[in-house]
DNA sequence: CGGTACGCCTGAAGGC
DNA sequence: TGCCTTCAGGCGTACC
């Protein structure tokens, strides 16, 4: 039996990866004075009102928090925001391959390819540069004049954060949609933060077939699903998220959760629970792996 | 409402 | 060995 497939671990940073990133960045940049910003690729930064095809409004250094202080880091779902002392806010989405790295003064990045924005900071642990790097450019930076505007215009369309979600809330969210449970879990406007890896993992853990129509799930099965979701997400947050080649934390370290994946990336391999061969299917245009024996509709 | 498809983008991996 | 093709993924959007 092969130990593992040639797991093409190239998946997006989901909630646990972003939460771990937030925790690793906080001691380095919370309270930091932003001394200088350099936007290398203007199309990676967005402002409300800017739409592709229209005239491009240049994002100014001030909008990237130049001259002010980073007071707080806030995560919602897969998105991370810096709240500044002057009231402004910037929000990051890492897409598939986004990285935020803090480089203490004197250290260099192995490659500066695909570095789109650089902030020079005087932080609580000393000076350094914060870099945003995103080879695939599915991610981006959104600039807001106020924190209220970020929440009103960008985060209001997201569902409640998946971490510490109450089971009874999940019951309510799933009750009025006929879509498959996997599709619903991936919909950020329903629940914020669940991506393909953790959707498959928590459905396996809860014994629920991914194609089950959401509204047919009993209250007790949804409560069980939520317990699985909370356990898997919180454990992954502590471990630093999945080991995904493209994900690294603020210090450049990758996560260590991959060895705990029971279904993700294991289609065609034996189920860890019953040893039957795990099946793969496409659901919501995404690779889905499940055990036909352990997971029921 | 839900489902299906596409484009965006790069690098890993597989075939030859 | 190196070139070429395929594929993965979130998310916005279009269309049935």
mmCIF file of C-alpha atoms (C1' of nucleotides) in Angstrom:
data_model
loop_
_atom_site.group_PDB
_atom_site.id
_atom_site.type_symbol
_atom_site.label_atom_id
_atom_site.label_comp_id
_atom_site.label_asym_id
_atom_site.label_seq_id
_atom_site.Cartn_x
_atom_site.Cartn_y
_atom_site.Cartn_z
ATOM 1 C CA UNK A 1 0.000 0.000 0.000
ATOM 2 C CA UNK A 2 1.501 3.317 -0.967
ATOM 3 C CA UNK A 3 2.007 5.686 1.921
ATOM 4 C CA UNK A 4 0.393 8.503 0.051
ATOM 5 C CA UNK A 5 -0.409 9.626 -3.450
ATOM 6 C CA UNK A 6 1.854 12.069 -5.158
ATOM 7 C CA UNK A 7 -0.233 14.638 -3.375
ATOM 8 C CA UNK A 8 -0.184 17.763 -5.448
ATOM 9 C CA UNK A 9 -0.498 19.863 -2.332
ATOM 10 C CA UNK A 10 -1.071 23.170 -3.939
ATOM 11 C CA UNK A 11 -4.261 24.227 -2.325
ATOM 12 C CA UNK A 12 -5.374 27.549 -1.167
ATOM 13 C CA UNK A 13 -4.871 28.963 2.239
ATOM 14 C CA UNK A 14 -8.140 28.244 4.031
ATOM 15 C CA UNK A 15 -9.300 29.536 7.398
ATOM 16 C CA UNK A 16 -6.709 27.669 9.522
ATOM 17 C CA UNK A 17 -3.835 28.857 7.361
ATOM 18 C CA UNK A 18 -5.003 32.465 7.624
ATOM 19 C CA UNK A 19 -5.612 32.199 11.356
ATOM 20 C CA UNK A 20 -2.120 30.797 11.811
ATOM 21 C CA UNK A 21 -0.736 33.567 9.616
ATOM 22 C CA UNK A 22 -2.512 36.145 11.765
ATOM 23 C CA UNK A 23 -1.097 34.626 14.957
ATOM 24 C CA UNK A 24 2.417 34.495 13.558
ATOM 25 C CA UNK A 25 2.291 38.044 12.186
ATOM 26 C CA UNK A 26 0.764 39.689 15.251
ATOM 27 C CA UNK A 27 3.869 39.770 17.469
ATOM 28 C CA UNK A 28 5.915 41.093 14.561
ATOM 29 C CA UNK A 29 3.729 43.864 13.174
ATOM 30 C CA UNK A 30 1.083 44.800 15.732
ATOM 31 C CA UNK A 31 1.738 48.426 16.636
ATOM 32 C CA UNK A 32 4.234 48.771 13.799
ATOM 33 C CA UNK A 33 4.935 52.142 12.232
ATOM 34 C CA UNK A 34 4.669 51.949 8.450
ATOM 35 C CA UNK A 35 7.697 53.837 7.160
ATOM 36 C CA UNK A 36 7.426 53.206 3.455
ATOM 37 C CA UNK A 37 5.297 51.273 0.984
ATOM 38 C CA UNK A 38 6.175 50.107 -2.463
ATOM 39 C CA UNK A 39 3.488 48.727 -4.746
ATOM 40 C CA UNK A 40 5.213 46.799 -7.507
ATOM 41 C CA UNK A 41 2.097 45.686 -9.354
ATOM 42 C CA UNK A 42 -0.751 48.140 -9.246
ATOM 43 C CA UNK A 43 -3.331 45.640 -10.487
ATOM 44 C CA UNK A 44 -2.975 43.584 -7.307
ATOM 45 C CA UNK A 45 -4.427 46.429 -5.226
ATOM 46 C CA UNK A 46 -8.071 47.426 -5.383
ATOM 47 C CA UNK A 47 -10.243 50.230 -4.119
ATOM 48 C CA UNK A 48 -13.997 50.484 -3.877
ATOM 49 C CA UNK A 49 -15.233 52.091 -7.039
ATOM 50 C CA UNK A 50 -12.487 50.675 -9.167
ATOM 51 C CA UNK A 51 -13.624 48.238 -11.806
ATOM 52 C CA UNK A 52 -11.616 46.607 -14.519
ATOM 53 C CA UNK A 53 -12.082 48.277 -17.863
ATOM 54 C CA UNK A 54 -12.592 51.624 -16.223
ATOM 55 C CA UNK A 55 -9.941 54.198 -15.658
ATOM 56 C CA UNK A 56 -7.452 52.874 -13.149
ATOM 57 C CA UNK A 57 -7.208 54.912 -9.994
ATOM 58 C CA UNK A 58 -3.713 54.656 -8.708
ATOM 59 C CA UNK A 59 -3.555 53.323 -5.157
ATOM 60 C CA UNK A 60 -1.538 55.809 -3.162
ATOM 61 C CA UNK A 61 0.992 54.843 -0.471
ATOM 62 C CA UNK A 62 -1.314 56.389 2.123
ATOM 63 C CA UNK A 63 -4.051 53.986 1.147
ATOM 64 C CA UNK A 64 -1.587 51.183 1.787
ATOM 65 C CA UNK A 65 -1.172 52.580 5.329
ATOM 66 C CA UNK A 66 2.021 54.513 4.686
ATOM 67 C CA UNK A 67 2.868 56.804 7.611
ATOM 68 C CA UNK A 68 0.396 55.290 10.046
ATOM 69 C CA UNK A 69 0.458 52.442 12.559
ATOM 70 C CA UNK A 70 -0.987 48.938 12.314
ATOM 71 C CA UNK A 71 -3.185 48.680 15.393
ATOM 72 C CA UNK A 72 -5.042 45.408 14.927
ATOM 73 C CA UNK A 73 -5.183 42.333 12.731
ATOM 74 C CA UNK A 74 -8.635 40.924 12.080
ATOM 75 C CA UNK A 75 -9.576 37.755 10.223
ATOM 76 C CA UNK A 76 -12.929 36.920 8.729
ATOM 77 C CA UNK A 77 -13.117 33.593 6.916
ATOM 78 C CA UNK A 78 -10.135 33.401 4.595
ATOM 79 C CA UNK A 79 -9.511 37.135 4.617
ATOM 80 C CA UNK A 80 -7.098 39.067 6.802
ATOM 81 C CA UNK A 81 -7.261 42.806 7.474
ATOM 82 C CA UNK A 82 -4.895 45.328 9.029
ATOM 83 C CA UNK A 83 -6.721 48.056 10.921
ATOM 84 C CA UNK A 84 -4.686 51.248 11.087
ATOM 85 C CA UNK A 85 -4.513 53.965 13.722
ATOM 86 C CA UNK A 86 -5.667 56.611 11.230
ATOM 87 C CA UNK A 87 -8.863 54.652 10.625
ATOM 88 C CA UNK A 88 -7.896 53.124 7.291
ATOM 89 C CA UNK A 89 -7.920 49.414 6.623
ATOM 90 C CA UNK A 90 -6.406 47.040 4.116
ATOM 91 C CA UNK A 91 -7.731 43.578 3.469
ATOM 92 C CA UNK A 92 -5.838 40.635 2.019
ATOM 93 C CA UNK A 93 -7.137 37.625 0.180
ATOM 94 C CA UNK A 94 -4.455 35.050 -0.490
ATOM 95 C CA UNK A 95 -6.175 33.352 -3.389
ATOM 96 C CA UNK A 96 -4.260 30.180 -4.183
ATOM 97 C CA UNK A 97 -0.692 31.160 -3.616
ATOM 98 C CA UNK A 98 -0.614 34.379 -1.598
ATOM 99 C CA UNK A 99 2.004 34.867 1.093
ATOM 100 C CA UNK A 100 2.609 37.557 3.687
ATOM 101 C CA UNK A 101 6.126 37.368 5.069
ATOM 102 C CA UNK A 102 7.959 39.497 7.579
ATOM 103 C CA UNK A 103 11.652 39.812 6.853
ATOM 104 C CA UNK A 104 13.699 41.234 9.734
ATOM 105 C CA UNK A 105 16.247 43.807 8.622
ATOM 106 C CA UNK A 106 19.181 42.122 6.966
ATOM 107 C CA UNK A 107 17.310 39.045 5.805
ATOM 108 C CA UNK A 108 16.468 38.429 2.197
ATOM 109 C CA UNK A 109 13.898 36.425 0.353
ATOM 110 C CA UNK A 110 15.204 33.497 -1.674
ATOM 111 C CA UNK A 111 13.435 34.906 -4.685
ATOM 112 C CA UNK A 112 11.806 38.252 -5.163
ATOM 113 C CA UNK A 113 9.783 37.008 -8.101
ATOM 114 C CA UNK A 114 6.072 37.732 -7.784
ATOM 115 C CA UNK A 115 6.516 40.136 -4.868
ATOM 116 C CA UNK A 116 3.770 42.667 -5.479
ATOM 117 C CA UNK A 117 3.909 44.942 -2.457
ATOM 118 C CA UNK A 118 6.528 45.753 0.195
ATOM 119 C CA UNK A 119 6.028 47.646 3.447
ATOM 120 C CA UNK A 120 9.020 48.883 5.421
ATOM 121 C CA UNK A 121 8.055 48.749 9.086
ATOM 122 C CA UNK A 122 9.345 49.599 12.515
ATOM 123 C CA UNK A 123 7.673 46.864 14.519
ATOM 124 C CA UNK A 124 7.719 45.793 18.180
ATOM 125 C CA UNK A 125 10.532 43.341 17.467
ATOM 126 C CA UNK A 126 12.506 45.703 15.289
ATOM 127 C CA UNK A 127 12.588 46.962 11.752
ATOM 128 C CA UNK A 128 11.883 44.836 8.764
ATOM 129 C CA UNK A 129 9.954 44.472 5.587
ATOM 130 C CA UNK A 130 6.563 42.927 5.141
ATOM 131 C CA UNK A 131 6.093 41.484 1.693
ATOM 132 C CA UNK A 132 3.009 40.337 -0.175
ATOM 133 C CA UNK A 133 3.873 37.717 -2.748
ATOM 134 C CA UNK A 134 1.392 35.881 -4.942
ATOM 135 C CA UNK A 135 2.651 34.015 -8.014
ATOM 136 C CA UNK A 136 -0.780 33.082 -9.353
ATOM 137 C CA UNK A 137 -2.347 36.410 -8.550
ATOM 138 C CA UNK A 138 -5.682 34.964 -7.538
ATOM 139 C CA UNK A 139 -5.309 36.978 -4.377
ATOM 140 C CA UNK A 140 -5.217 40.690 -3.862
ATOM 141 C CA UNK A 141 -5.205 43.702 -1.558
ATOM 142 C CA UNK A 142 -8.265 45.870 -0.963
ATOM 143 C CA UNK A 143 -7.884 49.376 0.451
ATOM 144 C CA UNK A 144 -10.560 51.121 2.508
ATOM 145 C CA UNK A 145 -10.809 54.633 3.865
ATOM 146 C CA UNK A 146 -12.443 53.318 7.001
ATOM 147 C CA UNK A 147 -12.794 50.033 8.817
ATOM 148 C CA UNK A 148 -16.546 50.454 8.728
ATOM 149 C CA UNK A 149 -16.351 50.628 4.933
ATOM 150 C CA UNK A 150 -14.402 47.345 4.764
ATOM 151 C CA UNK A 151 -17.020 45.598 6.837
ATOM 152 C CA UNK A 152 -19.969 47.212 5.058
ATOM 153 C CA UNK A 153 -18.772 46.740 1.496
ATOM 154 C CA UNK A 154 -16.641 43.626 1.543
ATOM 155 C CA UNK A 155 -17.311 41.504 4.594
ATOM 156 C CA UNK A 156 -21.070 41.988 4.796
ATOM 157 C CA UNK A 157 -21.569 39.539 1.931
ATOM 158 C CA UNK A 158 -19.762 36.776 3.841
ATOM 159 C CA UNK A 159 -21.498 34.344 6.161
ATOM 160 C CA UNK A 160 -20.478 33.898 9.798
ATOM 161 C CA UNK A 161 -16.921 32.784 10.431
ATOM 162 C CA UNK A 162 -16.633 28.989 10.421
ATOM 163 C CA UNK A 163 -14.442 28.924 13.536
ATOM 164 C CA UNK A 164 -16.486 28.837 16.760
ATOM 165 C CA UNK A 165 -19.710 28.657 14.761
ATOM 166 C CA UNK A 166 -22.652 27.510 16.905
ATOM 167 C CA UNK A 167 -24.252 24.249 15.810
ATOM 168 C CA UNK A 168 -27.706 25.763 15.981
ATOM 169 C CA UNK A 169 -26.587 28.506 13.579
ATOM 170 C CA UNK A 170 -25.362 25.878 11.112
ATOM 171 C CA UNK A 171 -28.692 24.064 11.395
ATOM 172 C CA UNK A 172 -30.453 27.254 10.387
ATOM 173 C CA UNK A 173 -28.036 28.035 7.542
ATOM 174 C CA UNK A 174 -28.507 24.607 5.974
ATOM 175 C CA UNK A 175 -32.255 24.387 6.405
ATOM 176 C CA UNK A 176 -33.293 26.509 3.441
ATOM 177 C CA UNK A 177 -31.075 25.329 0.612
ATOM 178 C CA UNK A 178 -31.477 22.280 -1.587
ATOM 179 C CA UNK A 179 -27.882 22.385 -2.796
ATOM 180 C CA UNK A 180 -25.475 19.595 -1.877
ATOM 181 C CA UNK A 181 -23.878 19.943 1.532
ATOM 182 C CA UNK A 182 -20.401 20.207 0.014
ATOM 183 C CA UNK A 183 -21.470 23.038 -2.318
ATOM 184 C CA UNK A 184 -23.090 24.847 0.603
ATOM 185 C CA UNK A 185 -20.051 24.472 2.855
ATOM 186 C CA UNK A 186 -17.858 25.991 0.138
ATOM 187 C CA UNK A 187 -20.168 28.964 -0.364
ATOM 188 C CA UNK A 188 -18.498 31.844 1.482
ATOM 189 C CA UNK A 189 -21.745 33.803 1.604
ATOM 190 C CA UNK A 190 -23.205 31.017 3.785
ATOM 191 C CA UNK A 191 -20.186 30.211 5.992
ATOM 192 C CA UNK A 192 -16.864 31.993 5.697
ATOM 193 C CA UNK A 193 -13.615 30.083 5.730
ATOM 194 C CA UNK A 194 -14.253 26.514 4.560
ATOM 195 C CA UNK A 195 -12.400 25.435 1.430
ATOM 196 C CA UNK A 196 -12.054 22.203 -0.455
ATOM 197 C CA UNK A 197 -9.691 20.412 1.930
ATOM 198 C CA UNK A 198 -11.597 20.960 5.157
ATOM 199 C CA UNK A 199 -14.992 20.466 3.492
ATOM 200 C CA UNK A 200 -14.006 16.949 2.435
ATOM 201 C CA UNK A 201 -12.335 16.206 5.751
ATOM 202 C CA UNK A 202 -15.214 17.263 7.967
ATOM 203 C CA UNK A 203 -17.833 15.500 5.808
ATOM 204 C CA UNK A 204 -15.832 12.289 6.096
ATOM 205 C CA UNK A 205 -15.431 12.758 9.822
ATOM 206 C CA UNK A 206 -19.180 13.300 10.228
ATOM 207 C CA UNK A 207 -20.092 10.380 7.943
ATOM 208 C CA UNK A 208 -22.033 12.568 5.523
ATOM 209 C CA UNK A 209 -22.006 11.975 1.764
ATOM 210 C CA UNK A 210 -20.901 15.197 0.040
ATOM 211 C CA UNK A 211 -23.827 15.136 -2.405
ATOM 212 C CA UNK A 212 -26.483 15.042 0.322
ATOM 213 C CA UNK A 213 -28.993 17.863 -0.203
ATOM 214 C CA UNK A 214 -28.381 20.299 2.647
ATOM 215 C CA UNK A 215 -32.012 20.668 3.708
ATOM 216 C CA UNK A 216 -32.462 16.901 4.174
ATOM 217 C CA UNK A 217 -29.846 16.641 6.945
ATOM 218 C CA UNK A 218 -31.269 16.038 10.401
ATOM 219 C CA UNK A 219 -30.477 18.375 13.253
ATOM 220 C CA UNK A 220 -28.343 15.735 14.971
ATOM 221 C CA UNK A 221 -26.278 15.075 11.837
ATOM 222 C CA UNK A 222 -25.676 18.819 11.403
ATOM 223 C CA UNK A 223 -24.656 19.118 15.052
ATOM 224 C CA UNK A 224 -22.214 16.258 14.476
ATOM 225 C CA UNK A 225 -20.943 17.939 11.308
ATOM 226 C CA UNK A 226 -20.316 21.117 13.266
ATOM 227 C CA UNK A 227 -18.418 19.245 15.967
ATOM 228 C CA UNK A 228 -16.227 17.724 13.236
ATOM 229 C CA UNK A 229 -15.750 21.112 11.617
ATOM 230 C CA UNK A 230 -14.773 22.783 14.896
ATOM 231 C CA UNK A 231 -12.402 19.988 15.897
ATOM 232 C CA UNK A 232 -10.685 19.854 12.492
ATOM 233 C CA UNK A 233 -10.412 23.619 12.061
ATOM 234 C CA UNK A 234 -9.152 24.351 15.545
ATOM 235 C CA UNK A 235 -6.622 21.532 15.433
ATOM 236 C CA UNK A 236 -5.381 22.772 12.056
ATOM 237 C CA UNK A 237 -5.084 26.332 13.404
ATOM 238 C CA UNK A 238 -2.769 25.102 16.139
ATOM 239 C CA UNK A 239 -0.731 23.015 13.734
ATOM 240 C CA UNK A 240 -0.313 25.875 11.323
ATOM 241 C CA UNK A 241 -2.632 24.668 8.621
ATOM 242 C CA UNK A 242 -2.052 22.087 5.960
ATOM 243 C CA UNK A 243 1.304 21.442 4.484
ATOM 244 C CA UNK A 244 0.771 23.034 1.157
ATOM 245 C CA UNK A 245 3.736 23.843 -0.940
ATOM 246 C CA UNK A 246 2.647 27.372 -1.601
ATOM 247 C CA UNK A 247 1.549 28.232 1.928
ATOM 248 C CA UNK A 248 4.051 29.605 4.403
ATOM 249 C CA UNK A 249 3.507 31.620 7.557
ATOM 250 C CA UNK A 250 4.957 35.008 8.409
ATOM 251 C CA UNK A 251 8.310 33.419 9.133
ATOM 252 C CA UNK A 252 8.338 31.291 6.010
ATOM 253 C CA UNK A 253 7.469 28.041 7.762
ATOM 254 C CA UNK A 254 4.960 25.709 6.169
ATOM 255 C CA UNK A 255 2.194 23.929 8.044
ATOM 256 C CA UNK A 256 2.187 20.363 9.315
ATOM 257 C CA UNK A 257 -1.399 19.230 9.046
ATOM 258 C CA UNK A 258 -1.113 17.172 5.858
ATOM 259 C CA UNK A 259 -0.394 13.904 7.639
ATOM 260 C CA UNK A 260 -3.829 14.169 9.232
ATOM 261 C CA UNK A 261 -5.794 14.289 5.993
ATOM 262 C CA UNK A 262 -7.984 11.220 5.880
ATOM 263 C CA UNK A 263 -9.604 11.723 2.478
ATOM 264 C CA UNK A 264 -8.261 14.824 0.775
ATOM 265 C CA UNK A 265 -5.841 13.878 -2.009
ATOM 266 C CA UNK A 266 -6.429 10.152 -1.382
ATOM 267 C CA UNK A 267 -8.875 9.145 -4.152
ATOM 268 C CA UNK A 268 -8.188 5.549 -5.187
ATOM 269 C CA UNK A 269 -6.496 4.722 -1.888
ATOM 270 C CA UNK A 270 -8.035 2.676 0.942
ATOM 271 C CA UNK A 271 -10.268 4.401 3.473
ATOM 272 C CA UNK A 272 -8.424 4.763 6.772
ATOM 273 C CA UNK A 273 -11.539 3.580 8.591
ATOM 274 C CA UNK A 274 -12.983 0.708 6.523
ATOM 275 C CA UNK A 275 -10.221 0.098 3.934
ATOM 276 C CA UNK A 276 -12.571 0.347 0.982
ATOM 277 C CA UNK A 277 -11.259 2.370 -1.949
ATOM 278 C CA UNK A 278 -12.014 6.084 -1.651
ATOM 279 C CA UNK A 279 -13.948 7.561 -4.563
ATOM 280 C CA UNK A 280 -13.392 10.808 -6.402
ATOM 281 C CA UNK A 281 -16.058 12.955 -8.014
ATOM 282 C CA UNK A 282 -16.573 16.503 -9.207
ATOM 283 C CA UNK A 283 -18.939 18.592 -7.151
ATOM 284 C CA UNK A 284 -19.315 22.331 -7.567
ATOM 285 C CA UNK A 285 -16.463 22.115 -10.083
ATOM 286 C CA UNK A 286 -14.164 20.837 -7.404
ATOM 287 C CA UNK A 287 -12.351 17.609 -6.775
ATOM 288 C CA UNK A 288 -14.199 15.732 -4.076
ATOM 289 C CA UNK A 289 -12.978 12.616 -2.284
ATOM 290 C CA UNK A 290 -15.209 10.481 -0.087
ATOM 291 C CA UNK A 291 -15.848 6.965 1.190
ATOM 292 C CA UNK A 292 -19.019 5.486 -0.238
ATOM 293 C CA UNK A 293 -19.226 3.106 2.689
ATOM 294 C CA UNK A 294 -18.545 5.463 5.614
ATOM 295 C CA UNK A 295 -20.425 8.474 4.242
ATOM 296 C CA UNK A 296 -24.195 8.218 3.778
ATOM 297 C CA UNK A 297 -26.836 10.483 2.289
ATOM 298 C "C1'" DC B 1 -33.515 28.540 -7.337
ATOM 299 C "C1'" DG B 2 -29.447 25.471 -8.695
ATOM 300 C "C1'" DG B 3 -26.346 23.648 -11.994
ATOM 301 C "C1'" DT B 4 -22.742 24.159 -15.269
ATOM 302 C "C1'" DA B 5 -19.043 26.415 -17.626
ATOM 303 C "C1'" DC B 6 -15.373 29.706 -18.239
ATOM 304 C "C1'" DG B 7 -11.473 32.823 -17.432
ATOM 305 C "C1'" DC B 8 -8.049 34.385 -14.567
ATOM 306 C "C1'" DC B 9 -2.717 32.554 -13.547
ATOM 307 C "C1'" DT B 10 1.431 29.839 -12.494
ATOM 308 C "C1'" DG B 11 4.101 25.957 -11.380
ATOM 309 C "C1'" DA B 12 4.150 21.039 -10.387
ATOM 310 C "C1'" DA B 13 3.984 16.870 -12.490
ATOM 311 C "C1'" DG B 14 3.441 13.532 -16.108
ATOM 312 C "C1'" DG B 15 4.096 11.994 -20.946
ATOM 313 C "C1'" DC B 16 7.042 11.540 -24.648
ATOM 314 C "C1'" DT C 1 17.546 15.958 -20.492
ATOM 315 C "C1'" DG C 2 13.922 19.083 -21.835
ATOM 316 C "C1'" DC C 3 9.765 20.388 -24.016
ATOM 317 C "C1'" DC C 4 4.891 20.147 -24.102
ATOM 318 C "C1'" DT C 5 0.429 19.378 -22.056
ATOM 319 C "C1'" DT C 6 -2.564 18.954 -18.294
ATOM 320 C "C1'" DC C 7 -4.354 20.216 -14.106
ATOM 321 C "C1'" DA C 8 -5.360 22.403 -9.619
ATOM 322 C "C1'" DG C 9 -7.707 25.974 -7.113
ATOM 323 C "C1'" DG C 10 -11.348 30.427 -5.345
ATOM 324 C "C1'" DC C 11 -14.296 33.386 -7.117
ATOM 325 C "C1'" DG C 12 -16.832 36.398 -10.202
ATOM 326 C "C1'" DT C 13 -19.719 36.129 -13.945
ATOM 327 C "C1'" DA C 14 -22.636 34.337 -17.682
ATOM 328 C "C1'" DC C 15 -26.065 31.406 -19.118
ATOM 329 C "C1'" DC C 16 -29.448 27.485 -19.053
#
